[in-house]
Amino acid sequence: MSSPALFLLAALSIAADPVDDVAGEVNVYSSRHYDTDRELYRAFEQETGIAVRLVEASGDALLARIRSEGANSPCDLYVTVDAGRLHAAEAAGLFRPLRSERLEGRVPEHLRHSQGHWFALTKRARCIFYARSEVRPEELSTYEALAEPKWKGRVLIRSSSNVYNQSLVGSLLANIGEEATEEWARGLVANLARKPQGGDTDQLRAVAAGEGDVAVANSYYYAKLMKSDDPADREVVEKVGIFFPNQDGRGTHVNVSGAGIVKTAKNEENARRLLEFLLSDASQRML
């Protein structure tokens, strides 16, 4: 928390109209920077009269902020991406257990914390993307195969410091063991087309630009490029294909974004109502 920028983040009310003070508010710290989320918060306000106060930053920055604020934190609901970050918050003791028949009925058991510390909101797959001009889909198979010599100088992936890759490695550890995972990691590094840089979208653009032949990235980045109004983004999709690895075994690695009520929440009931709203049929269709 050395950067003063974190403390300059203003709580943002995204109400479309003035909200009745009687209904109260709910303070949300979110690392999901999507217009869809803001639209849902506005809909929640209009439906309930509860004002949504939103602070946005990276998941790690928000987690550090909550810990720094301690008992004085205004945060009621922490929304973040990747089970790794949700686990980090849970391990730090930042969540308040929540029992909700509605939430437990909506979210499958394997997509929520066993004691109600957090609930998944969305899923995302970590896929392999390939240059259509250089790679045939039948050449692809598993994450493990990307460490084979045939891919030397052809693989693109973001830094290992990113939680998406850490979670993927966690999946490999759970499925193939420590020794095989370490061997895979060394092989993957040996096959890199360039030093890891940028985010997932940058990996896709790099494949389209011919800087590498295959990349590992989350599925929704590809969908965002597909739906973009920018012709350059849609050109990336034309040049890059998507492949779901490990279909003959455990399947493609799938992660979640999710949310949990903070243990110091002053507006617990409003946070629960918002979480249930985000997991309603209408909200899930939007998400």
Coordinates of N, CA, C and O in Angstrom, one line a residue, residues 63-218:
L63 N -7.7 -5.9 -2.4 CA -7.5 -6.7 -1.3 C -6.5 -6.1 -0.3 O -6.8 -6.1 1.0
A64 N -5.5 -5.5 -0.8 CA -4.5 -4.8 0.1 C -5.2 -3.6 0.8 O -5.0 -3.3 2.0
R65 N -6.1 -2.9 0.1 CA -6.8 -1.8 0.7 C -7.7 -2.2 1.8 O -7.8 -1.6 2.9
I66 N -8.5 -3.3 1.6 CA -9.4 -3.8 2.7 C -8.6 -4.2 3.9 O -9.0 -3.8 5.0
R67 N -7.4 -4.8 3.7 CA -6.6 -5.2 4.8 C -6.1 -4.0 5.5 O -6.0 -3.9 6.8
S68 N -5.7 -2.9 4.8 CA -5.1 -1.7 5.4 C -6.2 -1.0 6.1 O -5.9 -0.4 7.2
E69 N -7.4 -1.0 5.6 CA -8.5 -0.2 6.3 C -9.0 -0.9 7.5 O -9.5 -0.3 8.4
G70 N -8.8 -2.2 7.6 CA -9.1 -3.0 8.8 C -10.6 -2.8 9.2 O -11.5 -2.8 8.3
A71 N -10.9 -2.6 10.5 CA -12.2 -2.6 11.0 C -13.0 -1.3 10.4 O -14.2 -1.3 10.5
N72 N -12.2 -0.4 9.9 CA -12.8 0.9 9.4 C -13.2 0.8 7.9 O -13.6 1.8 7.4
S73 N -12.9 -0.4 7.3 CA -13.2 -0.5 5.9 C -14.7 -0.3 5.6 O -15.5 -0.9 6.2
P74 N -15.0 0.6 4.6 CA -16.4 0.7 4.2 C -16.9 -0.4 3.3 O -18.1 -0.5 3.1
C75 N -16.0 -1.2 2.9 CA -16.4 -2.3 1.9 C -17.4 -3.3 2.5 O -17.1 -3.8 3.6
D76 N -18.4 -3.5 1.8 CA -19.4 -4.5 2.2 C -19.3 -5.8 1.3 O -19.4 -6.9 1.8
L77 N -19.0 -5.6 0.0 CA -19.0 -6.7 -0.9 C -17.7 -6.6 -1.8 O -17.5 -5.6 -2.4
Y78 N -16.9 -7.6 -1.7 CA -15.6 -7.7 -2.5 C -15.9 -8.6 -3.7 O -16.2 -9.7 -3.6
V79 N -15.7 -8.0 -4.9 CA -15.9 -8.7 -6.1 C -14.6 -8.8 -6.9 O -13.9 -7.7 -7.1
T80 N -14.2 -10.0 -7.2 CA -12.9 -10.1 -7.9 C -12.9 -11.3 -8.9 O -13.8 -12.0 -9.0
V81 N -11.8 -11.4 -9.6 CA -11.7 -12.4 -10.7 C -10.6 -13.4 -10.3 O -9.6 -13.0 -9.7
D82 N -10.9 -14.6 -10.5 CA -10.0 -15.8 -10.3 C -10.2 -16.3 -8.9 O -10.2 -15.6 -7.9
A83 N -10.3 -17.6 -8.8 CA -10.5 -18.3 -7.5 C -9.2 -18.1 -6.7 O -9.3 -18.2 -5.4
G84 N -8.1 -17.9 -7.3 CA -6.8 -17.6 -6.6 C -7.0 -16.4 -5.7 O -6.5 -16.4 -4.5
R85 N -7.6 -15.3 -6.2 CA -7.7 -14.1 -5.4 C -8.8 -14.3 -4.3 O -8.7 -13.8 -3.2
L86 N -9.9 -15.0 -4.7 CA -10.9 -15.3 -3.7 C -10.3 -16.1 -2.5 O -10.6 -15.9 -1.4
H87 N -9.5 -17.1 -2.9 CA -8.8 -17.9 -1.8 C -7.9 -17.0 -1.0 O -7.8 -17.2 0.2
A88 N -7.2 -16.1 -1.6 CA -6.3 -15.2 -0.9 C -7.0 -14.4 0.1 O -6.6 -14.2 1.3
A89 N -8.2 -13.9 -0.3 CA -9.0 -13.1 0.6 C -9.6 -14.0 1.8 O -9.6 -13.5 2.9
E90 N -10.0 -15.2 1.4 CA -10.5 -16.1 2.4 C -9.4 -16.5 3.4 O -9.6 -16.5 4.6
A91 N -8.2 -16.7 2.9 CA -7.1 -17.1 3.8 C -6.7 -16.0 4.7 O -6.2 -16.2 5.8
A92 N -6.9 -14.7 4.3 CA -6.6 -13.6 5.1 C -7.7 -13.3 6.1 O -7.6 -12.3 6.9
G93 N -8.7 -14.1 6.1 CA -9.8 -13.9 7.0 C -10.7 -12.7 6.8 O -11.3 -12.1 7.7
L94 N -10.8 -12.3 5.5 CA -11.5 -11.1 5.2 C -13.0 -11.3 4.9 O -13.8 -10.3 4.8
F95 N -13.5 -12.5 4.8 CA -14.9 -12.8 4.4 C -15.7 -13.1 5.7 O -15.2 -13.7 6.6
R96 N -17.0 -12.8 5.6 CA -17.9 -13.2 6.6 C -18.8 -14.4 6.0 O -19.4 -14.2 5.0
P97 N -18.9 -15.5 6.7 CA -19.7 -16.6 6.2 C -21.1 -16.2 6.0 O -21.7 -15.5 6.8
L98 N -21.7 -16.7 4.9 CA -23.0 -16.3 4.5 C -23.8 -17.6 4.2 O -23.4 -18.4 3.4
R99 N -25.0 -17.7 4.9 CA -25.9 -18.8 4.6 C -27.1 -18.3 3.9 O -27.8 -17.4 4.4
S100 N -27.3 -18.7 2.7 CA -28.4 -18.2 1.9 C -29.0 -19.4 1.1 O -28.3 -19.9 0.2
E101 N -30.2 -19.8 1.4 CA -30.8 -20.9 0.6 C -30.9 -20.6 -0.9 O -30.7 -21.4 -1.8
R102 N -31.2 -19.3 -1.1 CA -31.3 -18.8 -2.5 C -30.0 -19.0 -3.2 O -29.9 -19.5 -4.3
L103 N -28.9 -18.5 -2.6 CA -27.6 -18.5 -3.2 C -27.1 -20.0 -3.4 O -26.5 -20.4 -4.4
E104 N -27.3 -20.8 -2.3 CA -26.9 -22.2 -2.4 C -27.6 -23.0 -3.4 O -27.1 -23.9 -4.0
G105 N -28.9 -22.5 -3.7 CA -29.7 -23.2 -4.7 C -29.3 -22.7 -6.1 O -29.5 -23.5 -7.1
R106 N -28.7 -21.5 -6.2 CA -28.4 -21.0 -7.5 C -27.0 -21.4 -8.0 O -26.7 -21.6 -9.1
V107 N -26.0 -21.5 -7.0 CA -24.6 -21.8 -7.3 C -24.2 -23.2 -7.0 O -24.4 -23.6 -5.8
P108 N -23.8 -24.0 -8.0 CA -23.4 -25.4 -7.7 C -22.3 -25.4 -6.6 O -21.5 -24.5 -6.4
E109 N -22.3 -26.5 -5.9 CA -21.4 -26.6 -4.7 C -20.0 -26.4 -5.1 O -19.2 -25.8 -4.3
H110 N -19.5 -26.9 -6.3 CA -18.1 -26.8 -6.6 C -17.7 -25.4 -7.1 O -16.6 -25.1 -7.3
L111 N -18.7 -24.4 -7.1 CA -18.5 -23.1 -7.6 C -18.7 -22.1 -6.4 O -19.0 -20.9 -6.7
R112 N -18.6 -22.5 -5.2 CA -18.8 -21.7 -4.1 C -18.0 -22.2 -2.9 O -17.7 -23.4 -2.8
H113 N -17.7 -21.3 -1.9 CA -16.9 -21.8 -0.8 C -17.8 -22.6 0.1 O -19.0 -22.4 0.3
S114 N -17.3 -23.6 0.7 CA -18.1 -24.6 1.5 C -18.8 -24.0 2.7 O -19.8 -24.5 3.1
Q115 N -18.2 -22.9 3.2 CA -18.8 -22.2 4.3 C -19.5 -20.9 4.0 O -19.8 -20.1 4.8
G116 N -19.6 -20.6 2.7 CA -20.3 -19.4 2.2 C -19.5 -18.2 2.2 O -20.0 -17.1 2.3
H117 N -18.1 -18.3 2.2 CA -17.3 -17.1 2.2 C -17.4 -16.4 0.9 O -17.2 -15.2 0.8
W118 N -17.5 -17.1 -0.2 CA -17.7 -16.5 -1.5 C -18.5 -17.4 -2.5 O -18.6 -18.6 -2.2
F119 N -19.1 -16.7 -3.5 CA -19.9 -17.4 -4.5 C -19.4 -17.0 -5.9 O -19.2 -15.8 -6.1
A120 N -19.3 -17.9 -6.8 CA -18.9 -17.6 -8.1 C -20.1 -16.8 -8.8 O -21.3 -17.1 -8.6
L121 N -19.7 -15.8 -9.7 CA -20.6 -15.1 -10.5 C -20.6 -15.5 -11.9 O -21.6 -15.5 -12.6
T122 N -19.4 -15.7 -12.4 CA -19.2 -16.1 -13.8 C -18.1 -17.1 -13.9 O -17.3 -17.3 -13.0
K123 N -18.0 -17.8 -15.1 CA -17.0 -18.8 -15.4 C -16.2 -18.3 -16.6 O -16.7 -17.6 -17.4
R124 N -14.9 -18.7 -16.7 CA -14.1 -18.5 -17.8 C -13.1 -19.6 -18.0 O -12.6 -20.2 -17.0
A125 N -12.9 -20.0 -19.3 CA -12.0 -21.1 -19.6 C -10.7 -20.5 -20.0 O -10.6 -19.5 -20.7
R126 N -9.6 -21.2 -19.6 CA -8.2 -20.8 -20.1 C -7.9 -21.7 -21.3 O -7.5 -22.8 -21.1
C127 N -7.9 -21.1 -22.4 CA -7.8 -21.9 -23.7 C -6.5 -21.7 -24.4 O -5.7 -20.8 -24.0
I128 N -6.3 -22.5 -25.4 CA -5.1 -22.3 -26.3 C -5.7 -21.6 -27.6 O -6.7 -22.0 -28.1
F129 N -5.0 -20.6 -28.0 CA -5.3 -19.9 -29.2 C -4.2 -20.1 -30.2 O -3.0 -20.1 -29.9
Y130 N -4.5 -20.2 -31.5 CA -3.5 -20.5 -32.5 C -3.7 -19.7 -33.8 O -4.8 -19.2 -34.1
A131 N -2.6 -19.5 -34.4 CA -2.6 -18.8 -35.7 C -3.2 -19.7 -36.8 O -2.6 -20.8 -37.1
R132 N -4.3 -19.3 -37.4 CA -4.9 -20.2 -38.4 C -4.0 -20.5 -39.5 O -4.2 -21.6 -40.1
S133 N -3.1 -19.6 -39.9 CA -2.3 -19.8 -41.0 C -1.1 -20.7 -40.8 O -0.4 -21.2 -41.7
E134 N -0.8 -20.9 -39.5 CA 0.4 -21.7 -39.1 C 0.1 -23.0 -38.4 O 1.0 -23.9 -38.4
V135 N -1.1 -23.1 -37.8 CA -1.4 -24.3 -37.0 C -2.7 -24.9 -37.4 O -3.7 -24.2 -37.5
R136 N -2.7 -26.2 -37.5 CA -4.0 -26.9 -37.7 C -4.6 -27.3 -36.3 O -3.8 -27.8 -35.4
P137 N -5.8 -27.2 -36.1 CA -6.4 -27.6 -34.8 C -6.0 -29.0 -34.3 O -5.8 -29.2 -33.1
E138 N -5.9 -29.9 -35.3 CA -5.6 -31.3 -35.0 C -4.2 -31.4 -34.4 O -3.8 -32.5 -33.9
E139 N -3.3 -30.4 -34.6 CA -2.0 -30.4 -34.0 C -2.0 -30.2 -32.5 O -1.0 -30.4 -31.8
L140 N -3.1 -29.6 -32.0 CA -3.3 -29.3 -30.6 C -3.9 -30.4 -29.8 O -4.8 -31.1 -30.3
S141 N -3.6 -30.4 -28.5 CA -4.3 -31.5 -27.7 C -4.4 -31.0 -26.2 O -5.5 -30.9 -25.7
T142 N -3.3 -30.8 -25.5 CA -3.3 -30.5 -24.1 C -2.4 -29.4 -23.8 O -1.6 -28.9 -24.5
Y143 N -2.6 -28.9 -22.5 CA -1.6 -27.9 -22.0 C -0.2 -28.5 -22.0 O 0.8 -27.8 -22.3
E144 N -0.2 -29.7 -21.5 CA 1.1 -30.4 -21.3 C 1.9 -30.5 -22.6 O 3.1 -30.4 -22.7
A145 N 1.2 -30.7 -23.8 CA 1.8 -30.8 -25.1 C 2.5 -29.5 -25.5 O 3.4 -29.6 -26.4
L146 N 2.2 -28.4 -24.9 CA 2.8 -27.1 -25.3 C 4.3 -27.1 -24.9 O 5.1 -26.2 -25.3
A147 N 4.7 -28.0 -24.0 CA 6.1 -28.1 -23.6 C 6.9 -29.0 -24.5 O 8.1 -29.1 -24.3
E148 N 6.3 -29.6 -25.5 CA 7.0 -30.5 -26.4 C 7.9 -29.7 -27.4 O 7.6 -28.5 -27.7
P149 N 9.0 -30.3 -27.8 CA 10.0 -29.6 -28.7 C 9.4 -29.0 -30.0 O 9.9 -28.0 -30.5
K150 N 8.3 -29.5 -30.5 CA 7.8 -29.0 -31.8 C 7.3 -27.6 -31.6 O 7.1 -26.9 -32.6
W151 N 7.0 -27.1 -30.4 CA 6.5 -25.8 -30.2 C 7.6 -24.8 -29.8 O 7.4 -23.6 -29.4
K152 N 8.9 -25.2 -29.9 CA 10.0 -24.3 -29.5 C 10.0 -23.0 -30.3 O 9.9 -23.0 -31.6
G153 N 10.0 -21.9 -29.6 CA 10.0 -20.5 -30.2 C 8.6 -20.1 -30.8 O 8.5 -19.2 -31.5
R154 N 7.6 -20.8 -30.3 CA 6.2 -20.6 -30.9 C 5.2 -20.2 -29.9 O 4.1 -19.8 -30.3
V155 N 5.5 -20.3 -28.6 CA 4.5 -20.1 -27.6 C 4.5 -18.7 -26.9 O 5.5 -18.2 -26.7
L156 N 3.3 -18.2 -26.7 CA 3.1 -16.9 -26.1 C 2.2 -17.0 -24.9 O 1.2 -17.7 -24.9
I157 N 2.6 -16.4 -23.8 CA 1.9 -16.4 -22.5 C 2.3 -15.2 -21.7 O 3.4 -14.8 -21.8
R158 N 1.4 -14.7 -20.9 CA 1.7 -13.6 -20.0 C 2.5 -14.1 -18.8 O 2.8 -15.3 -18.7
S159 N 3.0 -13.2 -18.0 CA 3.9 -13.5 -16.9 C 3.4 -14.5 -15.9 O 2.2 -14.6 -15.6
S160 N 4.3 -15.3 -15.3 CA 3.9 -16.2 -14.3 C 3.5 -15.6 -13.0 O 2.9 -16.2 -12.1
S161 N 3.7 -14.3 -12.9 CA 3.2 -13.5 -11.7 C 1.7 -13.3 -11.8 O 1.1 -12.9 -10.7
N162 N 1.1 -13.5 -12.9 CA -0.3 -13.3 -13.0 C -1.1 -14.4 -12.4 O -0.8 -15.6 -12.6
V163 N -2.2 -14.1 -11.7 CA -2.9 -15.1 -11.0 C -3.6 -16.1 -11.9 O -3.8 -17.3 -11.5
Y164 N -3.9 -15.7 -13.2 CA -4.5 -16.7 -14.1 C -3.6 -17.8 -14.4 O -4.0 -19.0 -14.4
N165 N -2.3 -17.5 -14.6 CA -1.3 -18.6 -14.8 C -1.0 -19.4 -13.5 O -0.8 -20.6 -13.6
Q166 N -1.0 -18.7 -12.4 CA -0.8 -19.4 -11.2 C -1.9 -20.4 -10.9 O -1.7 -21.5 -10.4
S167 N -3.2 -20.0 -11.2 CA -4.3 -21.0 -11.0 C -4.2 -22.1 -12.0 O -4.5 -23.3 -11.6
L168 N -3.7 -21.9 -13.2 CA -3.6 -22.9 -14.2 C -2.5 -23.9 -13.7 O -2.7 -25.2 -13.8
V169 N -1.4 -23.4 -13.1 CA -0.4 -24.3 -12.6 C -0.9 -25.1 -11.4 O -0.6 -26.2 -11.2
G170 N -1.8 -24.4 -10.6 CA -2.4 -25.1 -9.5 C -3.2 -26.3 -10.0 O -3.2 -27.4 -9.4
S171 N -3.9 -26.1 -11.1 CA -4.7 -27.2 -11.7 C -3.8 -28.3 -12.2 O -4.1 -29.5 -12.0
L172 N -2.7 -28.0 -12.8 CA -1.7 -29.0 -13.2 C -1.1 -29.7 -12.0 O -1.0 -31.0 -12.1
L173 N -0.8 -29.0 -11.0 CA -0.3 -29.7 -9.8 C -1.3 -30.7 -9.2 O -0.9 -31.8 -8.8
A174 N -2.5 -30.3 -9.2 CA -3.6 -31.2 -8.7 C -3.8 -32.4 -9.6 O -4.2 -33.5 -9.1
N175 N -3.5 -32.3 -10.9 CA -3.9 -33.4 -11.8 C -2.7 -34.2 -12.2 O -2.9 -35.4 -12.4
I176 N -1.5 -33.6 -12.3 CA -0.4 -34.4 -12.8 C 0.8 -34.5 -11.8 O 1.8 -35.2 -12.1
G177 N 0.7 -33.8 -10.7 CA 1.7 -33.8 -9.7 C 2.8 -32.8 -9.8 O 3.0 -32.2 -10.9
E178 N 3.6 -32.7 -8.8 CA 4.6 -31.6 -8.7 C 5.7 -31.8 -9.7 O 6.2 -30.9 -10.4
E179 N 6.3 -33.0 -9.8 CA 7.4 -33.3 -10.7 C 7.1 -33.0 -12.1 O 7.8 -32.4 -12.9
A180 N 5.9 -33.6 -12.6 CA 5.5 -33.4 -14.0 C 5.2 -31.9 -14.3 O 5.4 -31.5 -15.4
T181 N 4.6 -31.2 -13.3 CA 4.3 -29.8 -13.5 C 5.6 -29.0 -13.6 O 5.6 -28.1 -14.5
E182 N 6.6 -29.3 -12.8 CA 7.8 -28.5 -12.9 C 8.5 -28.8 -14.3 O 9.0 -27.9 -14.9
E183 N 8.4 -30.0 -14.7 CA 9.0 -30.4 -16.0 C 8.3 -29.7 -17.1 O 8.9 -29.1 -18.1
W184 N 6.9 -29.6 -17.0 CA 6.1 -28.9 -18.0 C 6.5 -27.4 -18.0 O 6.6 -26.8 -19.1
A185 N 6.6 -26.8 -16.9 CA 6.9 -25.4 -16.8 C 8.3 -25.1 -17.4 O 8.4 -24.1 -18.2
R186 N 9.3 -25.9 -17.2 CA 10.6 -25.7 -17.8 C 10.5 -25.8 -19.3 O 11.1 -25.1 -20.1
G187 N 9.7 -26.8 -19.8 CA 9.6 -27.0 -21.2 C 8.8 -25.9 -21.9 O 9.2 -25.4 -23.0
L188 N 7.8 -25.3 -21.2 CA 7.0 -24.2 -21.7 C 7.9 -23.0 -21.9 O 7.9 -22.3 -22.9
V189 N 8.7 -22.7 -20.8 CA 9.6 -21.5 -20.9 C 10.6 -21.7 -22.0 O 10.9 -20.7 -22.7
A190 N 11.1 -22.9 -22.2 CA 12.0 -23.1 -23.3 C 11.4 -22.9 -24.7 O 12.1 -22.7 -25.7
N191 N 10.1 -23.0 -24.8 CA 9.4 -22.9 -26.0 C 8.8 -21.5 -26.3 O 8.2 -21.2 -27.3
L192 N 9.1 -20.5 -25.4 CA 8.5 -19.2 -25.5 C 9.0 -18.5 -26.8 O 10.2 -18.5 -27.1
A193 N 8.1 -17.8 -27.5 CA 8.5 -17.0 -28.6 C 9.1 -15.7 -28.3 O 9.8 -15.1 -29.0
R194 N 8.8 -15.2 -27.0 CA 9.3 -13.9 -26.5 C 9.2 -13.9 -25.0 O 8.5 -14.7 -24.5
K195 N 9.8 -13.0 -24.4 CA 9.7 -12.8 -23.0 C 8.3 -12.5 -22.6 O 7.7 -11.6 -23.3
P196 N 7.7 -13.1 -21.6 CA 6.3 -12.8 -21.3 C 6.1 -11.3 -21.0 O 6.8 -10.6 -20.3
Q197 N 5.0 -10.7 -21.6 CA 4.7 -9.3 -21.5 C 3.2 -9.1 -21.8 O 2.6 -9.8 -22.6
G198 N 2.7 -8.1 -21.2 CA 1.3 -7.7 -21.5 C 0.3 -8.6 -20.9 O 0.6 -9.5 -20.1
G199 N -1.0 -8.4 -21.2 CA -2.1 -9.2 -20.7 C -2.6 -10.2 -21.7 O -1.9 -10.4 -22.8
D200 N -3.7 -10.8 -21.5 CA -4.2 -11.9 -22.3 C -4.5 -11.4 -23.7 O -4.2 -12.1 -24.7
T201 N -5.1 -10.2 -23.8 CA -5.4 -9.7 -25.2 C -4.2 -9.4 -26.0 O -4.2 -9.6 -27.2
D202 N -3.1 -9.0 -25.3 CA -1.8 -8.8 -26.0 C -1.3 -10.1 -26.6 O -0.6 -10.1 -27.6
Q203 N -1.5 -11.2 -25.9 CA -1.1 -12.5 -26.5 C -1.8 -12.8 -27.8 O -1.2 -13.3 -28.7
L204 N -3.1 -12.6 -27.8 CA -3.9 -12.8 -29.0 C -3.5 -11.9 -30.1 O -3.4 -12.4 -31.3
R205 N -3.3 -10.7 -29.8 CA -2.8 -9.8 -30.9 C -1.4 -10.2 -31.4 O -1.2 -10.0 -32.6
A206 N -0.6 -10.7 -30.5 CA 0.7 -11.1 -30.9 C 0.7 -12.3 -31.9 O 1.4 -12.4 -32.8
V207 N -0.3 -13.2 -31.6 CA -0.4 -14.4 -32.5 C -0.9 -13.9 -33.9 O -0.4 -14.3 -34.9
A208 N -1.8 -12.9 -33.9 CA -2.3 -12.4 -35.2 C -1.2 -11.6 -35.9 O -1.2 -11.7 -37.2
A209 N -0.3 -11.1 -35.2 CA 0.8 -10.3 -35.8 C 2.0 -11.2 -36.2 O 3.0 -10.7 -36.8
G210 N 1.9 -12.5 -35.9 CA 3.0 -13.4 -36.3 C 4.1 -13.5 -35.4 O 5.2 -14.0 -35.7
E211 N 3.9 -13.0 -34.1 CA 5.0 -13.0 -33.1 C 5.1 -14.4 -32.5 O 6.1 -14.7 -31.8
G212 N 4.1 -15.2 -32.6 CA 4.1 -16.6 -32.1 C 3.0 -17.3 -32.8 O 2.1 -16.7 -33.4
D213 N 3.0 -18.6 -32.6 CA 1.9 -19.4 -33.3 C 0.8 -19.9 -32.3 O -0.3 -20.1 -32.8
V214 N 1.1 -20.0 -31.0 CA 0.0 -20.4 -30.1 C 0.2 -19.5 -28.8 O 1.2 -19.1 -28.5
A215 N -1.0 -19.3 -28.2 CA -1.0 -18.5 -26.9 C -2.0 -19.2 -26.0 O -2.9 -19.8 -26.4
V216 N -1.8 -18.8 -24.7 CA -2.7 -19.3 -23.6 C -3.4 -18.0 -23.1 O -2.7 -17.0 -22.7
A217 N -4.7 -18.0 -23.1 CA -5.5 -16.8 -22.6 C -6.9 -17.3 -22.2 O -7.3 -18.3 -22.5
N218 N -7.5 -16.4 -21.5 CA -8.9 -16.6 -21.1 C -9.9 -16.4 -22.2 O -9.7 -15.5 -23.0

